[in-house]
């Protein structure tokens, strides 16, 4: 099973700043099948990025994903108030699909 | 509107059973892998089970294998999760989700809470 480790656990930033979230895999993620999700309290997760770098439908271009192999990054170029949430990475190149433990992006 | 609506959660004693349902609308669920993902209170997301359509391929997380059964009724466009021998550690919000290969979970239900407690 591929273990995904996200860092930092909590990221405190202000609106307008740039956020960089990391996801490291214990093994190579096949075909860069790595997705990012955003989850707000009391809501279901929302798909942001698939295949490491492809934005999902309707996702603003301030969200971008990069990486390959075992190291992946989600970048939010300029934080908006609605971006403060928990972010999860997930690999789906190998079964079982696994999630990282999450990064809590909070307002500073 | 494309959506998933779960039902069937509740409070059950350890060793008990529950059946969760997930009704799909706005799309034909048999064309997709359908999954269950759970989230314990204050914790992260954990994949539970998946089912494919036309070849009925099924898999489970080790933690639920032998206790949970996933199934689908394509005529009703509905996904199910039969949960037996429930344990306290199965307490979680259970989400059904559509997996649109190779993009990821693009549609999620609102979740249904399962509480296992005496």
PDB file of C-alpha atoms in Angstrom:
ATOM      1  CA  UNK A   1       0.000   0.000   0.000  1.00  0.00           C
ATOM      2  CA  UNK A   2       1.285   3.463  -0.916  1.00  0.00           C
ATOM      3  CA  UNK A   3       1.497   5.811   2.058  1.00  0.00           C
ATOM      4  CA  UNK A   4       1.044   9.511   1.320  1.00  0.00           C
ATOM      5  CA  UNK A   5       2.543  12.038   3.728  1.00  0.00           C
ATOM      6  CA  UNK A   6       1.337  15.619   3.499  1.00  0.00           C
ATOM      7  CA  UNK A   7       3.211  18.617   4.848  1.00  0.00           C
ATOM      8  CA  UNK A   8       2.820  20.824   6.642  1.00  0.00           C
ATOM      9  CA  UNK A   9       0.021  19.551   8.860  1.00  0.00           C
ATOM     10  CA  UNK A  10      -1.208  23.099   9.352  1.00  0.00           C
ATOM     11  CA  UNK A  11      -0.411  26.140   7.235  1.00  0.00           C
ATOM     12  CA  UNK A  12      -1.293  29.611   8.530  1.00  0.00           C
ATOM     13  CA  UNK A  13      -1.429  32.297   5.849  1.00  0.00           C
ATOM     14  CA  UNK A  14      -3.273  35.505   5.017  1.00  0.00           C
ATOM     15  CA  UNK A  15      -5.562  36.210   2.075  1.00  0.00           C
ATOM     16  CA  UNK A  16      -3.533  37.241  -0.955  1.00  0.00           C
ATOM     17  CA  UNK A  17      -0.537  35.108   0.012  1.00  0.00           C
ATOM     18  CA  UNK A  18       0.754  32.084  -1.875  1.00  0.00           C
ATOM     19  CA  UNK A  19       0.195  28.593  -0.442  1.00  0.00           C
ATOM     20  CA  UNK A  20       2.393  25.601  -1.201  1.00  0.00           C
ATOM     21  CA  UNK A  21       1.226  22.179  -0.003  1.00  0.00           C
ATOM     22  CA  UNK A  22       3.330  19.054  -0.328  1.00  0.00           C
ATOM     23  CA  UNK A  23       2.429  15.383  -0.767  1.00  0.00           C
ATOM     24  CA  UNK A  24       5.125  12.717  -0.679  1.00  0.00           C
ATOM     25  CA  UNK A  25       4.481   9.086  -1.599  1.00  0.00           C
ATOM     26  CA  UNK A  26       6.244   6.041  -0.155  1.00  0.00           C
ATOM     27  CA  UNK A  27       6.489   4.559  -3.671  1.00  0.00           C
ATOM     28  CA  UNK A  28       6.299   5.944  -7.193  1.00  0.00           C
ATOM     29  CA  UNK A  29       2.744   6.902  -8.095  1.00  0.00           C
ATOM     30  CA  UNK A  30       1.903   5.126 -11.325  1.00  0.00           C
ATOM     31  CA  UNK A  31       1.348   7.494 -14.255  1.00  0.00           C
ATOM     32  CA  UNK A  32       1.180  10.404 -11.826  1.00  0.00           C
ATOM     33  CA  UNK A  33      -2.344   9.371 -10.881  1.00  0.00           C
ATOM     34  CA  UNK A  34      -2.446  11.843  -8.021  1.00  0.00           C
ATOM     35  CA  UNK A  35      -5.463  13.984  -7.151  1.00  0.00           C
ATOM     36  CA  UNK A  36      -6.058  16.876  -4.767  1.00  0.00           C
ATOM     37  CA  UNK A  37      -9.314  17.534  -2.905  1.00  0.00           C
ATOM     38  CA  UNK A  38     -10.569  20.438  -0.840  1.00  0.00           C
ATOM     39  CA  UNK A  39     -12.864  19.857   2.126  1.00  0.00           C
ATOM     40  CA  UNK A  40     -14.680  22.474   4.170  1.00  0.00           C
ATOM     41  CA  UNK A  41     -16.313  21.737   7.544  1.00  0.00           C
ATOM     42  CA  UNK A  42     -19.511  19.732   7.222  1.00  0.00           C
ATOM     43  CA  UNK A  43     -19.087  19.285   3.480  1.00  0.00           C
ATOM     44  CA  UNK A  44     -17.999  16.498   1.179  1.00  0.00           C
ATOM     45  CA  UNK A  45     -14.606  16.796  -0.481  1.00  0.00           C
ATOM     46  CA  UNK A  46     -14.348  18.560  -3.837  1.00  0.00           C
ATOM     47  CA  UNK A  47     -12.009  17.490  -6.628  1.00  0.00           C
ATOM     48  CA  UNK A  48      -9.488  20.202  -7.503  1.00  0.00           C
ATOM     49  CA  UNK A  49      -6.679  18.537  -9.460  1.00  0.00           C
ATOM     50  CA  UNK A  50      -6.364  15.176 -11.195  1.00  0.00           C
ATOM     51  CA  UNK A  51      -3.410  13.377 -12.761  1.00  0.00           C
ATOM     52  CA  UNK A  52      -1.098  15.631 -10.746  1.00  0.00           C
ATOM     53  CA  UNK A  53      -1.660  18.794 -12.786  1.00  0.00           C
ATOM     54  CA  UNK A  54      -5.053  18.904 -14.514  1.00  0.00           C
ATOM     55  CA  UNK A  55      -7.595  21.262 -12.988  1.00  0.00           C
ATOM     56  CA  UNK A  56     -11.074  19.830 -12.578  1.00  0.00           C
ATOM     57  CA  UNK A  57     -14.059  21.511 -14.183  1.00  0.00           C
ATOM     58  CA  UNK A  58     -14.859  24.874 -12.656  1.00  0.00           C
ATOM     59  CA  UNK A  59     -11.718  25.129 -10.527  1.00  0.00           C
ATOM     60  CA  UNK A  60     -10.134  28.608 -10.604  1.00  0.00           C
ATOM     61  CA  UNK A  61      -6.733  28.937 -12.238  1.00  0.00           C
ATOM     62  CA  UNK A  62      -5.156  30.121  -8.992  1.00  0.00           C
ATOM     63  CA  UNK A  63      -5.035  26.394  -8.118  1.00  0.00           C
ATOM     64  CA  UNK A  64      -2.245  24.433  -9.777  1.00  0.00           C
ATOM     65  CA  UNK A  65      -0.678  21.035  -9.283  1.00  0.00           C
ATOM     66  CA  UNK A  66       2.749  19.741 -10.160  1.00  0.00           C
ATOM     67  CA  UNK A  67       5.088  16.847  -9.541  1.00  0.00           C
ATOM     68  CA  UNK A  68       5.761  13.280 -10.545  1.00  0.00           C
ATOM     69  CA  UNK A  69       7.207  10.095  -9.148  1.00  0.00           C
ATOM     70  CA  UNK A  70       6.939  10.454  -5.384  1.00  0.00           C
ATOM     71  CA  UNK A  71       6.769  14.230  -4.859  1.00  0.00           C
ATOM     72  CA  UNK A  72       3.745  16.366  -5.636  1.00  0.00           C
ATOM     73  CA  UNK A  73       2.731  19.938  -4.883  1.00  0.00           C
ATOM     74  CA  UNK A  74      -0.502  21.894  -4.795  1.00  0.00           C
ATOM     75  CA  UNK A  75      -0.043  25.634  -5.169  1.00  0.00           C
ATOM     76  CA  UNK A  76      -2.650  28.311  -4.579  1.00  0.00           C
ATOM     77  CA  UNK A  77      -1.222  31.464  -6.129  1.00  0.00           C
ATOM     78  CA  UNK A  78      -3.237  34.103  -4.244  1.00  0.00           C
ATOM     79  CA  UNK A  79      -5.407  32.955  -1.393  1.00  0.00           C
ATOM     80  CA  UNK A  80      -9.036  33.966  -1.358  1.00  0.00           C
ATOM     81  CA  UNK A  81     -11.101  33.806   1.873  1.00  0.00           C
ATOM     82  CA  UNK A  82     -12.994  30.767   0.549  1.00  0.00           C
ATOM     83  CA  UNK A  83      -9.758  28.784   0.083  1.00  0.00           C
ATOM     84  CA  UNK A  84      -9.219  28.201   3.789  1.00  0.00           C
ATOM     85  CA  UNK A  85     -10.038  24.525   4.243  1.00  0.00           C
ATOM     86  CA  UNK A  86      -8.439  21.097   4.581  1.00  0.00           C
ATOM     87  CA  UNK A  87      -6.658  19.702   1.520  1.00  0.00           C
ATOM     88  CA  UNK A  88      -6.074  16.016   0.812  1.00  0.00           C
ATOM     89  CA  UNK A  89      -3.947  14.304  -1.792  1.00  0.00           C
ATOM     90  CA  UNK A  90      -4.918  10.866  -3.083  1.00  0.00           C
ATOM     91  CA  UNK A  91      -3.135   8.370  -5.294  1.00  0.00           C
ATOM     92  CA  UNK A  92      -5.151   6.138  -7.592  1.00  0.00           C
ATOM     93  CA  UNK A  93      -2.408   4.464  -9.559  1.00  0.00           C
ATOM     94  CA  UNK A  94      -2.255   1.447  -7.272  1.00  0.00           C
ATOM     95  CA  UNK A  95      -4.867  -0.418  -5.300  1.00  0.00           C
ATOM     96  CA  UNK A  96      -5.836   0.288  -2.601  1.00  0.00           C
ATOM     97  CA  UNK A  97      -6.326   3.941  -3.370  1.00  0.00           C
ATOM     98  CA  UNK A  98      -4.917   5.942  -0.480  1.00  0.00           C
ATOM     99  CA  UNK A  99      -5.244   9.459   0.880  1.00  0.00           C
ATOM    100  CA  UNK A 100      -2.802  11.665   2.706  1.00  0.00           C
ATOM    101  CA  UNK A 101      -3.651  12.764   6.227  1.00  0.00           C
ATOM    102  CA  UNK A 102      -4.522  16.291   5.109  1.00  0.00           C
ATOM    103  CA  UNK A 103      -3.164  19.828   5.379  1.00  0.00           C
ATOM    104  CA  UNK A 104      -5.261  22.332   7.302  1.00  0.00           C
ATOM    105  CA  UNK A 105      -4.956  25.721   5.605  1.00  0.00           C
ATOM    106  CA  UNK A 106      -6.033  28.303   8.158  1.00  0.00           C
ATOM    107  CA  UNK A 107      -6.302  32.074   8.228  1.00  0.00           C
ATOM    108  CA  UNK A 108      -3.406  33.773   9.964  1.00  0.00           C
TER     109      UNK A 108
ATOM    110  CA  UNK B   1     -28.516  17.747 -11.912  1.00  0.00           C
ATOM    111  CA  UNK B   2     -25.825  15.155 -11.330  1.00  0.00           C
ATOM    112  CA  UNK B   3     -25.913  14.057  -7.704  1.00  0.00           C
ATOM    113  CA  UNK B   4     -25.535  11.259  -5.191  1.00  0.00           C
ATOM    114  CA  UNK B   5     -27.731  10.975  -2.107  1.00  0.00           C
ATOM    115  CA  UNK B   6     -26.836   8.589   0.713  1.00  0.00           C
ATOM    116  CA  UNK B   7     -29.179   7.206   3.334  1.00  0.00           C
ATOM    117  CA  UNK B   8     -29.305   4.466   5.946  1.00  0.00           C
ATOM    118  CA  UNK B   9     -26.890   5.718   8.581  1.00  0.00           C
ATOM    119  CA  UNK B  10     -27.662   5.708  12.271  1.00  0.00           C
ATOM    120  CA  UNK B  11     -26.740   4.407  15.696  1.00  0.00           C
ATOM    121  CA  UNK B  12     -26.037   0.698  16.053  1.00  0.00           C
ATOM    122  CA  UNK B  13     -24.532  -1.474  18.773  1.00  0.00           C
ATOM    123  CA  UNK B  14     -21.211  -3.249  18.294  1.00  0.00           C
ATOM    124  CA  UNK B  15     -21.793  -6.469  16.362  1.00  0.00           C
ATOM    125  CA  UNK B  16     -24.853  -5.044  14.645  1.00  0.00           C
ATOM    126  CA  UNK B  17     -25.627  -4.398  10.986  1.00  0.00           C
ATOM    127  CA  UNK B  18     -26.635  -1.505   8.757  1.00  0.00           C
ATOM    128  CA  UNK B  19     -27.236  -1.103   5.050  1.00  0.00           C
ATOM    129  CA  UNK B  20     -26.317   2.160   3.402  1.00  0.00           C
ATOM    130  CA  UNK B  21     -27.833   3.272   0.127  1.00  0.00           C
ATOM    131  CA  UNK B  22     -26.602   5.796  -2.419  1.00  0.00           C
ATOM    132  CA  UNK B  23     -29.064   6.945  -5.065  1.00  0.00           C
ATOM    133  CA  UNK B  24     -27.581   8.410  -8.210  1.00  0.00           C
ATOM    134  CA  UNK B  25     -29.386  10.893 -10.430  1.00  0.00           C
ATOM    135  CA  UNK B  26     -28.479  12.846 -13.542  1.00  0.00           C
ATOM    136  CA  UNK B  27     -26.174  10.118 -14.814  1.00  0.00           C
ATOM    137  CA  UNK B  28     -26.055   6.345 -15.300  1.00  0.00           C
ATOM    138  CA  UNK B  29     -24.027   4.936 -12.417  1.00  0.00           C
ATOM    139  CA  UNK B  30     -23.425   1.649 -14.226  1.00  0.00           C
ATOM    140  CA  UNK B  31     -21.040   3.500 -16.542  1.00  0.00           C
ATOM    141  CA  UNK B  32     -18.689   4.311 -13.685  1.00  0.00           C
ATOM    142  CA  UNK B  33     -16.689   2.811 -10.875  1.00  0.00           C
ATOM    143  CA  UNK B  34     -18.604   3.633  -7.698  1.00  0.00           C
ATOM    144  CA  UNK B  35     -16.855   3.814  -4.325  1.00  0.00           C
ATOM    145  CA  UNK B  36     -17.469   4.165  -0.628  1.00  0.00           C
ATOM    146  CA  UNK B  37     -15.102   6.391   1.363  1.00  0.00           C
ATOM    147  CA  UNK B  38     -15.377   7.031   5.091  1.00  0.00           C
ATOM    148  CA  UNK B  39     -14.196   9.689   7.489  1.00  0.00           C
ATOM    149  CA  UNK B  40     -14.056   9.138  11.235  1.00  0.00           C
ATOM    150  CA  UNK B  41     -14.880  12.209  13.357  1.00  0.00           C
ATOM    151  CA  UNK B  42     -12.040  14.728  13.090  1.00  0.00           C
ATOM    152  CA  UNK B  43      -9.980  12.385  10.937  1.00  0.00           C
ATOM    153  CA  UNK B  44      -9.004  11.996   7.298  1.00  0.00           C
ATOM    154  CA  UNK B  45     -10.514  10.203   4.330  1.00  0.00           C
ATOM    155  CA  UNK B  46     -10.220   6.441   4.013  1.00  0.00           C
ATOM    156  CA  UNK B  47     -11.192   4.351   1.004  1.00  0.00           C
ATOM    157  CA  UNK B  48     -13.561   1.486   1.914  1.00  0.00           C
ATOM    158  CA  UNK B  49     -14.760  -0.339  -1.193  1.00  0.00           C
ATOM    159  CA  UNK B  50     -15.417  -0.076  -4.918  1.00  0.00           C
ATOM    160  CA  UNK B  51     -17.470  -1.762  -7.576  1.00  0.00           C
ATOM    161  CA  UNK B  52     -17.254  -1.624 -11.303  1.00  0.00           C
ATOM    162  CA  UNK B  53     -20.259  -2.055 -13.484  1.00  0.00           C
ATOM    163  CA  UNK B  54     -20.344  -4.441 -16.364  1.00  0.00           C
ATOM    164  CA  UNK B  55     -17.737  -6.862 -15.044  1.00  0.00           C
ATOM    165  CA  UNK B  56     -18.805  -6.478 -11.408  1.00  0.00           C
ATOM    166  CA  UNK B  57     -15.235  -6.143 -10.185  1.00  0.00           C
ATOM    167  CA  UNK B  58     -15.240  -5.558  -6.446  1.00  0.00           C
ATOM    168  CA  UNK B  59     -12.557  -4.772  -3.883  1.00  0.00           C
ATOM    169  CA  UNK B  60     -12.408  -3.858  -0.196  1.00  0.00           C
ATOM    170  CA  UNK B  61     -10.058  -2.287   2.292  1.00  0.00           C
ATOM    171  CA  UNK B  62      -8.489  -4.909   4.554  1.00  0.00           C
ATOM    172  CA  UNK B  63     -10.189  -3.319   7.574  1.00  0.00           C
ATOM    173  CA  UNK B  64     -13.676  -4.192   6.282  1.00  0.00           C
ATOM    174  CA  UNK B  65     -13.021  -7.318   4.214  1.00  0.00           C
ATOM    175  CA  UNK B  66     -15.332 -10.156   5.225  1.00  0.00           C
ATOM    176  CA  UNK B  67     -17.685  -7.809   7.092  1.00  0.00           C
ATOM    177  CA  UNK B  68     -18.862  -5.318   4.443  1.00  0.00           C
ATOM    178  CA  UNK B  69     -20.471  -6.095   1.092  1.00  0.00           C
ATOM    179  CA  UNK B  70     -20.809  -3.608  -1.739  1.00  0.00           C
ATOM    180  CA  UNK B  71     -23.460  -4.076  -4.392  1.00  0.00           C
ATOM    181  CA  UNK B  72     -25.466  -2.135  -6.932  1.00  0.00           C
ATOM    182  CA  UNK B  73     -28.905  -2.195  -8.501  1.00  0.00           C
ATOM    183  CA  UNK B  74     -28.456  -0.688 -11.939  1.00  0.00           C
ATOM    184  CA  UNK B  75     -32.195  -0.658 -12.579  1.00  0.00           C
ATOM    185  CA  UNK B  76     -32.583   1.637  -9.578  1.00  0.00           C
ATOM    186  CA  UNK B  77     -29.309   3.491 -10.256  1.00  0.00           C
ATOM    187  CA  UNK B  78     -28.417   2.794  -6.636  1.00  0.00           C
ATOM    188  CA  UNK B  79     -25.280   1.669  -4.787  1.00  0.00           C
ATOM    189  CA  UNK B  80     -25.352  -0.195  -1.479  1.00  0.00           C
ATOM    190  CA  UNK B  81     -23.027  -1.026   1.383  1.00  0.00           C
ATOM    191  CA  UNK B  82     -24.100  -3.839   3.673  1.00  0.00           C
ATOM    192  CA  UNK B  83     -22.164  -3.540   6.921  1.00  0.00           C
ATOM    193  CA  UNK B  84     -22.140  -6.492   9.325  1.00  0.00           C
ATOM    194  CA  UNK B  85     -20.260  -7.193  12.556  1.00  0.00           C
ATOM    195  CA  UNK B  86     -19.847  -3.491  13.099  1.00  0.00           C
ATOM    196  CA  UNK B  87     -17.109  -2.264  15.419  1.00  0.00           C
ATOM    197  CA  UNK B  88     -16.670   0.972  17.357  1.00  0.00           C
ATOM    198  CA  UNK B  89     -13.870   1.891  14.940  1.00  0.00           C
ATOM    199  CA  UNK B  90     -16.330   1.810  12.017  1.00  0.00           C
ATOM    200  CA  UNK B  91     -17.898   4.996  13.365  1.00  0.00           C
ATOM    201  CA  UNK B  92     -17.615   7.554  10.575  1.00  0.00           C
ATOM    202  CA  UNK B  93     -19.355   9.586   7.921  1.00  0.00           C
ATOM    203  CA  UNK B  94     -19.724   7.335   4.907  1.00  0.00           C
ATOM    204  CA  UNK B  95     -19.585   8.956   1.489  1.00  0.00           C
ATOM    205  CA  UNK B  96     -20.394   7.383  -1.818  1.00  0.00           C
ATOM    206  CA  UNK B  97     -18.443   8.824  -4.703  1.00  0.00           C
ATOM    207  CA  UNK B  98     -18.284   8.477  -8.462  1.00  0.00           C
ATOM    208  CA  UNK B  99     -14.834   7.717  -9.820  1.00  0.00           C
ATOM    209  CA  UNK B 100     -14.410   9.119 -13.318  1.00  0.00           C
ATOM    210  CA  UNK B 101     -11.276   7.464 -14.655  1.00  0.00           C
ATOM    211  CA  UNK B 102      -8.631   8.910 -14.958  1.00  0.00           C
ATOM    212  CA  UNK B 103      -9.754  12.043 -13.170  1.00  0.00           C
ATOM    213  CA  UNK B 104     -10.682  10.990  -9.651  1.00  0.00           C
ATOM    214  CA  UNK B 105     -13.745  11.305  -7.440  1.00  0.00           C
ATOM    215  CA  UNK B 106     -15.665  13.984  -9.301  1.00  0.00           C
ATOM    216  CA  UNK B 107     -19.074  13.560  -7.651  1.00  0.00           C
ATOM    217  CA  UNK B 108     -19.620  12.969  -3.920  1.00  0.00           C
ATOM    218  CA  UNK B 109     -22.723  12.423  -1.862  1.00  0.00           C
ATOM    219  CA  UNK B 110     -23.420  14.507   1.212  1.00  0.00           C
ATOM    220  CA  UNK B 111     -22.449  11.635   3.507  1.00  0.00           C
ATOM    221  CA  UNK B 112     -24.362   9.581   6.060  1.00  0.00           C
ATOM    222  CA  UNK B 113     -23.229   9.185   9.668  1.00  0.00           C
ATOM    223  CA  UNK B 114     -22.755   5.729  11.154  1.00  0.00           C
ATOM    224  CA  UNK B 115     -22.233   5.544  14.908  1.00  0.00           C
ATOM    225  CA  UNK B 116     -21.293   2.229  16.509  1.00  0.00           C
ATOM    226  CA  UNK B 117     -21.704   2.432  20.268  1.00  0.00           C
ATOM    227  CA  UNK B 118     -23.231   0.555  23.159  1.00  0.00           C
TER     228      UNK B 118
END
